[in-house]
mmCIF file of C-alpha atoms in Angstrom:
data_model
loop_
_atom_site.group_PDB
_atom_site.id
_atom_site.type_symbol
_atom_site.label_atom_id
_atom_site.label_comp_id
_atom_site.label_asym_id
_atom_site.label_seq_id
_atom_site.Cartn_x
_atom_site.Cartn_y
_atom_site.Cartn_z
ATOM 1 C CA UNK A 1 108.273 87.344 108.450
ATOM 2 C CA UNK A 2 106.835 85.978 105.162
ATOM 3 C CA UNK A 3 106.409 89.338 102.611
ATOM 4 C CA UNK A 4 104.474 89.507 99.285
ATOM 5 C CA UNK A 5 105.131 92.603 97.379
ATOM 6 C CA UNK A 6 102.461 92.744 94.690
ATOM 7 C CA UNK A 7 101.517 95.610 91.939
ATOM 8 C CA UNK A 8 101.044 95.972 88.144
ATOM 9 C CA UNK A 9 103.780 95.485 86.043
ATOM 10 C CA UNK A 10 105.895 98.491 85.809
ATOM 11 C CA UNK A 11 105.189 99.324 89.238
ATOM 12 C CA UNK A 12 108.764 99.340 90.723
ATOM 13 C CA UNK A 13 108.321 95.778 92.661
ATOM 14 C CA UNK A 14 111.929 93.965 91.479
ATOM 15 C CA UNK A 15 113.317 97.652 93.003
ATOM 16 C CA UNK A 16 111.849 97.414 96.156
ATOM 17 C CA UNK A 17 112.499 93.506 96.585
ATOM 18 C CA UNK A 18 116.067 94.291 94.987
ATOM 19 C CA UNK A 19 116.612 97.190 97.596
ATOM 20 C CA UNK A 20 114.868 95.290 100.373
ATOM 21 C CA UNK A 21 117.113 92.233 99.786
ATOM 22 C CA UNK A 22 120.338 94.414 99.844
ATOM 23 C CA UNK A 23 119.789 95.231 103.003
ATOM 24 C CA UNK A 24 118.430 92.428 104.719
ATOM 25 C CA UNK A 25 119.880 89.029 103.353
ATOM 26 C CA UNK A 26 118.238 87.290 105.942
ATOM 27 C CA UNK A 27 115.011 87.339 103.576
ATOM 28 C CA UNK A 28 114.733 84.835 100.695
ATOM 29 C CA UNK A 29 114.360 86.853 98.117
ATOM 30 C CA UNK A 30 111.266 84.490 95.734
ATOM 31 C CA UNK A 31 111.516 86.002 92.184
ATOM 32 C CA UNK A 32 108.687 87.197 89.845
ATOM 33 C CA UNK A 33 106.854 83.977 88.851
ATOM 34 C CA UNK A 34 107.367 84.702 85.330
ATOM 35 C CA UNK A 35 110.758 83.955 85.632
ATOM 36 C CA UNK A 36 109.511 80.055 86.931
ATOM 37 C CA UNK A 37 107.185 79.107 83.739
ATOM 38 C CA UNK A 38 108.368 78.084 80.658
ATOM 39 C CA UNK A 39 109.142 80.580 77.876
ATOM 40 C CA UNK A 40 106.236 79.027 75.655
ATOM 41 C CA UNK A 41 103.983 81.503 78.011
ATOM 42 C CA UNK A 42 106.153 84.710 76.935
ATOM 43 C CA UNK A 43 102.691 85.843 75.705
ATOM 44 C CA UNK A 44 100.406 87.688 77.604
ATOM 45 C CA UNK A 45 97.583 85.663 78.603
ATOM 46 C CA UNK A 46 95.202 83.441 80.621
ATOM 47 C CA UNK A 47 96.949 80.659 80.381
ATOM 48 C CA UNK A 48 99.953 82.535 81.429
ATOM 49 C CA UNK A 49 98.429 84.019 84.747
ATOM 50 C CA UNK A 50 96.435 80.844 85.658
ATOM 51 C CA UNK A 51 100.236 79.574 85.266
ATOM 52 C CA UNK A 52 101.868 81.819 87.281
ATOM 53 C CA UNK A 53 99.500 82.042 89.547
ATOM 54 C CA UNK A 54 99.693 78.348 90.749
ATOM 55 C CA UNK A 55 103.826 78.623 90.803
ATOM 56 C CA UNK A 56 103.053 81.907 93.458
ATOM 57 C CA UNK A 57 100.731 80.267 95.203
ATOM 58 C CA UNK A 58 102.573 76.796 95.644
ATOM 59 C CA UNK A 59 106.245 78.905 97.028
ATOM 60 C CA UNK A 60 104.261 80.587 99.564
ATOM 61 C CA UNK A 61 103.822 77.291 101.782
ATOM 62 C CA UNK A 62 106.127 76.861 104.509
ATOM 63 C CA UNK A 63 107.055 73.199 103.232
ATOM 64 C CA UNK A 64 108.217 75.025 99.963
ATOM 65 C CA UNK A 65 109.953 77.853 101.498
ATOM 66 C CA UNK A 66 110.426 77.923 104.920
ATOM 67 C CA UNK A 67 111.334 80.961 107.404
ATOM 68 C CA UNK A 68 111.570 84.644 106.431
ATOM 69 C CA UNK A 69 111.088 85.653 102.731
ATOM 70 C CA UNK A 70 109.599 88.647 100.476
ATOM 71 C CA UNK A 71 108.586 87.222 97.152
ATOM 72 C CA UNK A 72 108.203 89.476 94.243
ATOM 73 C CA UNK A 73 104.001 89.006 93.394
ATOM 74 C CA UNK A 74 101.896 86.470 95.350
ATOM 75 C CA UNK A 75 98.536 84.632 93.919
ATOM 76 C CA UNK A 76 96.638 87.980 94.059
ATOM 77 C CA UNK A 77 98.558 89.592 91.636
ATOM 78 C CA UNK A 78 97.643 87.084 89.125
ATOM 79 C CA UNK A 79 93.799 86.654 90.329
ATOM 80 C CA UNK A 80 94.014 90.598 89.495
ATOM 81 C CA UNK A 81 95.382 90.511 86.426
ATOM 82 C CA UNK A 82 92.814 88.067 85.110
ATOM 83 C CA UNK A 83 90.059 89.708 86.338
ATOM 84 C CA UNK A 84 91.403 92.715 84.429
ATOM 85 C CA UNK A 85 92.071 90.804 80.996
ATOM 86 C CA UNK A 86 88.088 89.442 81.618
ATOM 87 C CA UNK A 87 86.946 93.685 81.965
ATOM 88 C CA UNK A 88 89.302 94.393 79.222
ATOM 89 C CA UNK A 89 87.860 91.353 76.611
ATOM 90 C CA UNK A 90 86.546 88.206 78.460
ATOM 91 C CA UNK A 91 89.058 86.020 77.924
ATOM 92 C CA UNK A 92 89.714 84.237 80.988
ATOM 93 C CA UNK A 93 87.210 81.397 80.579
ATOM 94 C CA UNK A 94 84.927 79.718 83.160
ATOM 95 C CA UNK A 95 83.354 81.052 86.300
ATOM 96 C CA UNK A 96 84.498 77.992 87.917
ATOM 97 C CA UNK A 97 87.964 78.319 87.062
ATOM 98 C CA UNK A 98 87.825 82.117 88.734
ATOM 99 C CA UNK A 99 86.175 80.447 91.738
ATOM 100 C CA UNK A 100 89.015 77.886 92.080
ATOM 101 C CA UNK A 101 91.710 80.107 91.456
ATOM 102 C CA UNK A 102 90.143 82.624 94.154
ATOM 103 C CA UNK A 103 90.030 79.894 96.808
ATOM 104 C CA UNK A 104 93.590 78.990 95.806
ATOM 105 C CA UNK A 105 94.572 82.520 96.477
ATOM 106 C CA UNK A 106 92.783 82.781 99.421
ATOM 107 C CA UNK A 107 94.392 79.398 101.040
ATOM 108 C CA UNK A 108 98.130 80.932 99.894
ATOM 109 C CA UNK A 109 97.851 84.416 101.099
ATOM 110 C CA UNK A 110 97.029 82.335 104.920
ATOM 111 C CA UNK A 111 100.516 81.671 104.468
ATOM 112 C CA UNK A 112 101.653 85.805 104.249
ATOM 113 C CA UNK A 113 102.529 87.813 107.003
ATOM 114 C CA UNK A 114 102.576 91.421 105.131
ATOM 115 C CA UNK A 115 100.860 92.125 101.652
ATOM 116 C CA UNK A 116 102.794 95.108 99.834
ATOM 117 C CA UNK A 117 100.922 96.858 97.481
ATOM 118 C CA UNK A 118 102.388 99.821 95.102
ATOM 119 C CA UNK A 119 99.383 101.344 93.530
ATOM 120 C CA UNK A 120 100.381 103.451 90.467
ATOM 121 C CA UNK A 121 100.558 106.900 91.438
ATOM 122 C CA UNK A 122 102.435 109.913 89.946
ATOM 123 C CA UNK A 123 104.402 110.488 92.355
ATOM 124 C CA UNK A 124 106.635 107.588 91.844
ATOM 125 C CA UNK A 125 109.066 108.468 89.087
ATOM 126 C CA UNK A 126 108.436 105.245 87.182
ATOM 127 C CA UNK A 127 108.553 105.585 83.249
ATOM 128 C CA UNK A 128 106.581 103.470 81.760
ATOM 129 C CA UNK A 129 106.788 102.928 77.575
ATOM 130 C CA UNK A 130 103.934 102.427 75.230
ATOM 131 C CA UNK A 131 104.450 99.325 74.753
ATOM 132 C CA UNK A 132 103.662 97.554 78.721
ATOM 133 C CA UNK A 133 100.542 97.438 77.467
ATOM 134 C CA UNK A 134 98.927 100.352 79.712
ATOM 135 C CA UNK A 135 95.469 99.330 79.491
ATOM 136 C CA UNK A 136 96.273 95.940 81.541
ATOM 137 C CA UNK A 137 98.405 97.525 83.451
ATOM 138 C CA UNK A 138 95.692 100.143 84.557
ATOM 139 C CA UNK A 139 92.876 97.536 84.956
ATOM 140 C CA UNK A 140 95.386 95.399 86.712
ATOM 141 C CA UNK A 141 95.698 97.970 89.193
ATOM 142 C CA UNK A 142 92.073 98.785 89.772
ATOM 143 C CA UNK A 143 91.425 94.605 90.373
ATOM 144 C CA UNK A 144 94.537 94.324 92.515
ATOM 145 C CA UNK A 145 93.555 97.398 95.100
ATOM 146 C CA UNK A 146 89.303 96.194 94.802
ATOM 147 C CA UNK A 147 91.248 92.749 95.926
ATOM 148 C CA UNK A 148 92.603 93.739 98.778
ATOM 149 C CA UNK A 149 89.874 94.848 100.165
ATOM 150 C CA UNK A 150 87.991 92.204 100.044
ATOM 151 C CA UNK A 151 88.202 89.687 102.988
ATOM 152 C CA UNK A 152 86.849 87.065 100.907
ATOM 153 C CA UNK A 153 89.935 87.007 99.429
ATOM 154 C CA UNK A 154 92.369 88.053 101.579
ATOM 155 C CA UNK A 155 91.303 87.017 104.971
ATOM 156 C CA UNK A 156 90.491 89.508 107.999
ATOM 157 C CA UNK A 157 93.998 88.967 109.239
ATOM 158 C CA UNK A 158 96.117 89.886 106.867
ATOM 159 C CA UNK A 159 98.945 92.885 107.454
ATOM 160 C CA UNK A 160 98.214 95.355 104.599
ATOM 161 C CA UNK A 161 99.878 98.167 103.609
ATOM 162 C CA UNK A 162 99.896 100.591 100.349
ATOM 163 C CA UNK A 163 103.327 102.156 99.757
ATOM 164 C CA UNK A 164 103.977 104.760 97.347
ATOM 165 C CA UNK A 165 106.460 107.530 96.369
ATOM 166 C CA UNK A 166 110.187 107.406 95.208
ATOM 167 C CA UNK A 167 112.539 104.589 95.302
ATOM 168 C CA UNK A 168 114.063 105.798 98.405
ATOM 169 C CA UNK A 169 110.500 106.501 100.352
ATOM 170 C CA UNK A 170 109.355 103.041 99.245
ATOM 171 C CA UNK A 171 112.147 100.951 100.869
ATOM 172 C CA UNK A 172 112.171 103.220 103.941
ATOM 173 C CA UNK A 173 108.622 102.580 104.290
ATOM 174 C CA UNK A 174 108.631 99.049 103.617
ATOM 175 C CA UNK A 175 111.505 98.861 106.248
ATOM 176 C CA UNK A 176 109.442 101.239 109.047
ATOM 177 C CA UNK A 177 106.631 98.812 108.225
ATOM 178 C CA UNK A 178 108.299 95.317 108.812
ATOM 179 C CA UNK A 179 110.004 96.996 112.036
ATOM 180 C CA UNK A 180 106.134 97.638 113.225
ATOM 181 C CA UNK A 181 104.695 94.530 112.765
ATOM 182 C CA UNK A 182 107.794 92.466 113.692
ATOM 183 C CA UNK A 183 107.535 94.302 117.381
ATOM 184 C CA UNK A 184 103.652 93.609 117.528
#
């Protein structure tokens, strides 16, 4: 089973993946792609997303990583957060380049057997400073859930599920969920 966990930053992903991985080594564990791109996009921007978006995009084909995995953000993560940065001040350049990057989302996420989400919610004991830029992270998360409901995007077929609450509730969801589909 190939998993994407996706959410804003600050959203507890790395603990569920962390968690997840614990208990299940059989799972390649594929780490947040801003951990793959050079330091020189340590900034928050465009640039940075369209960057990271590629390296998500390009480990989620079987020739790249093959056989069970849960990867920490996928393509729509990225697509989300630069529709968000063009609501929050335009910056993210060229309808074509949002068309391209769509249809490179869309041909990655053919490659996903279960899209995670963790929309922010209060319930789910995350502290969150001032500085993680809270305006992105709140327009991130209002692209990233109008994303996955659009087929466009994600394809009719694709497993979706929402998981919220504490750390606990979150992995024993996630774990209830991959039991589910891996029966179907």
């Amino acid at each position: 089973m190939r998993i994407v966990i996706s959410g804003t930053h600050a959203s507890g992903k790395s603990t569920v993946v962390s968690d997840f991985a614990d208990r299940h080594p059989e799972y390649a564990v594929l780490p947040d792609p801003f951990e793959l791109v050079d330091e020189f996009w340590d900034a928050t921007s465009a640039a940075s997303f369209v960057a990271q978006l590629g390296v998500s995009a390009a480990r989620l084909h079987p020739d790249e990583t093959e056989g069970s995995l849960i990867a920490e953000r996928g393509p729509l993560d990225f697509l989300a957060y630069l529709r968000a940065l063009d609501d929050l001040d335009g910056s993210t350049g060229s309808r074509e380049l949002m068309e391209r990057l769509t249809e490179v989302t869309r041909e990655a996420m053919q490659h996903v057997d279960l899209l995670v989400v963790l929309p922010l919610t209060p319930c789910d004991e995350i502290f969150v400073s001032d500085d993680e830029n809270l305006p992105l992270r709140e327009t991130m998360n209002d692209a990233l859930l109008d994303l996955i409901a659009d087929e466009d995007v994600i394809g009719h077929d694709l497993n979706t599920v929402e998981i919220v609450g504490t750390r606990a509730q979150r992995l024993t969801a996630l774990e209830r969920t991959v039991d589910v589909f891996r029966s179907a």
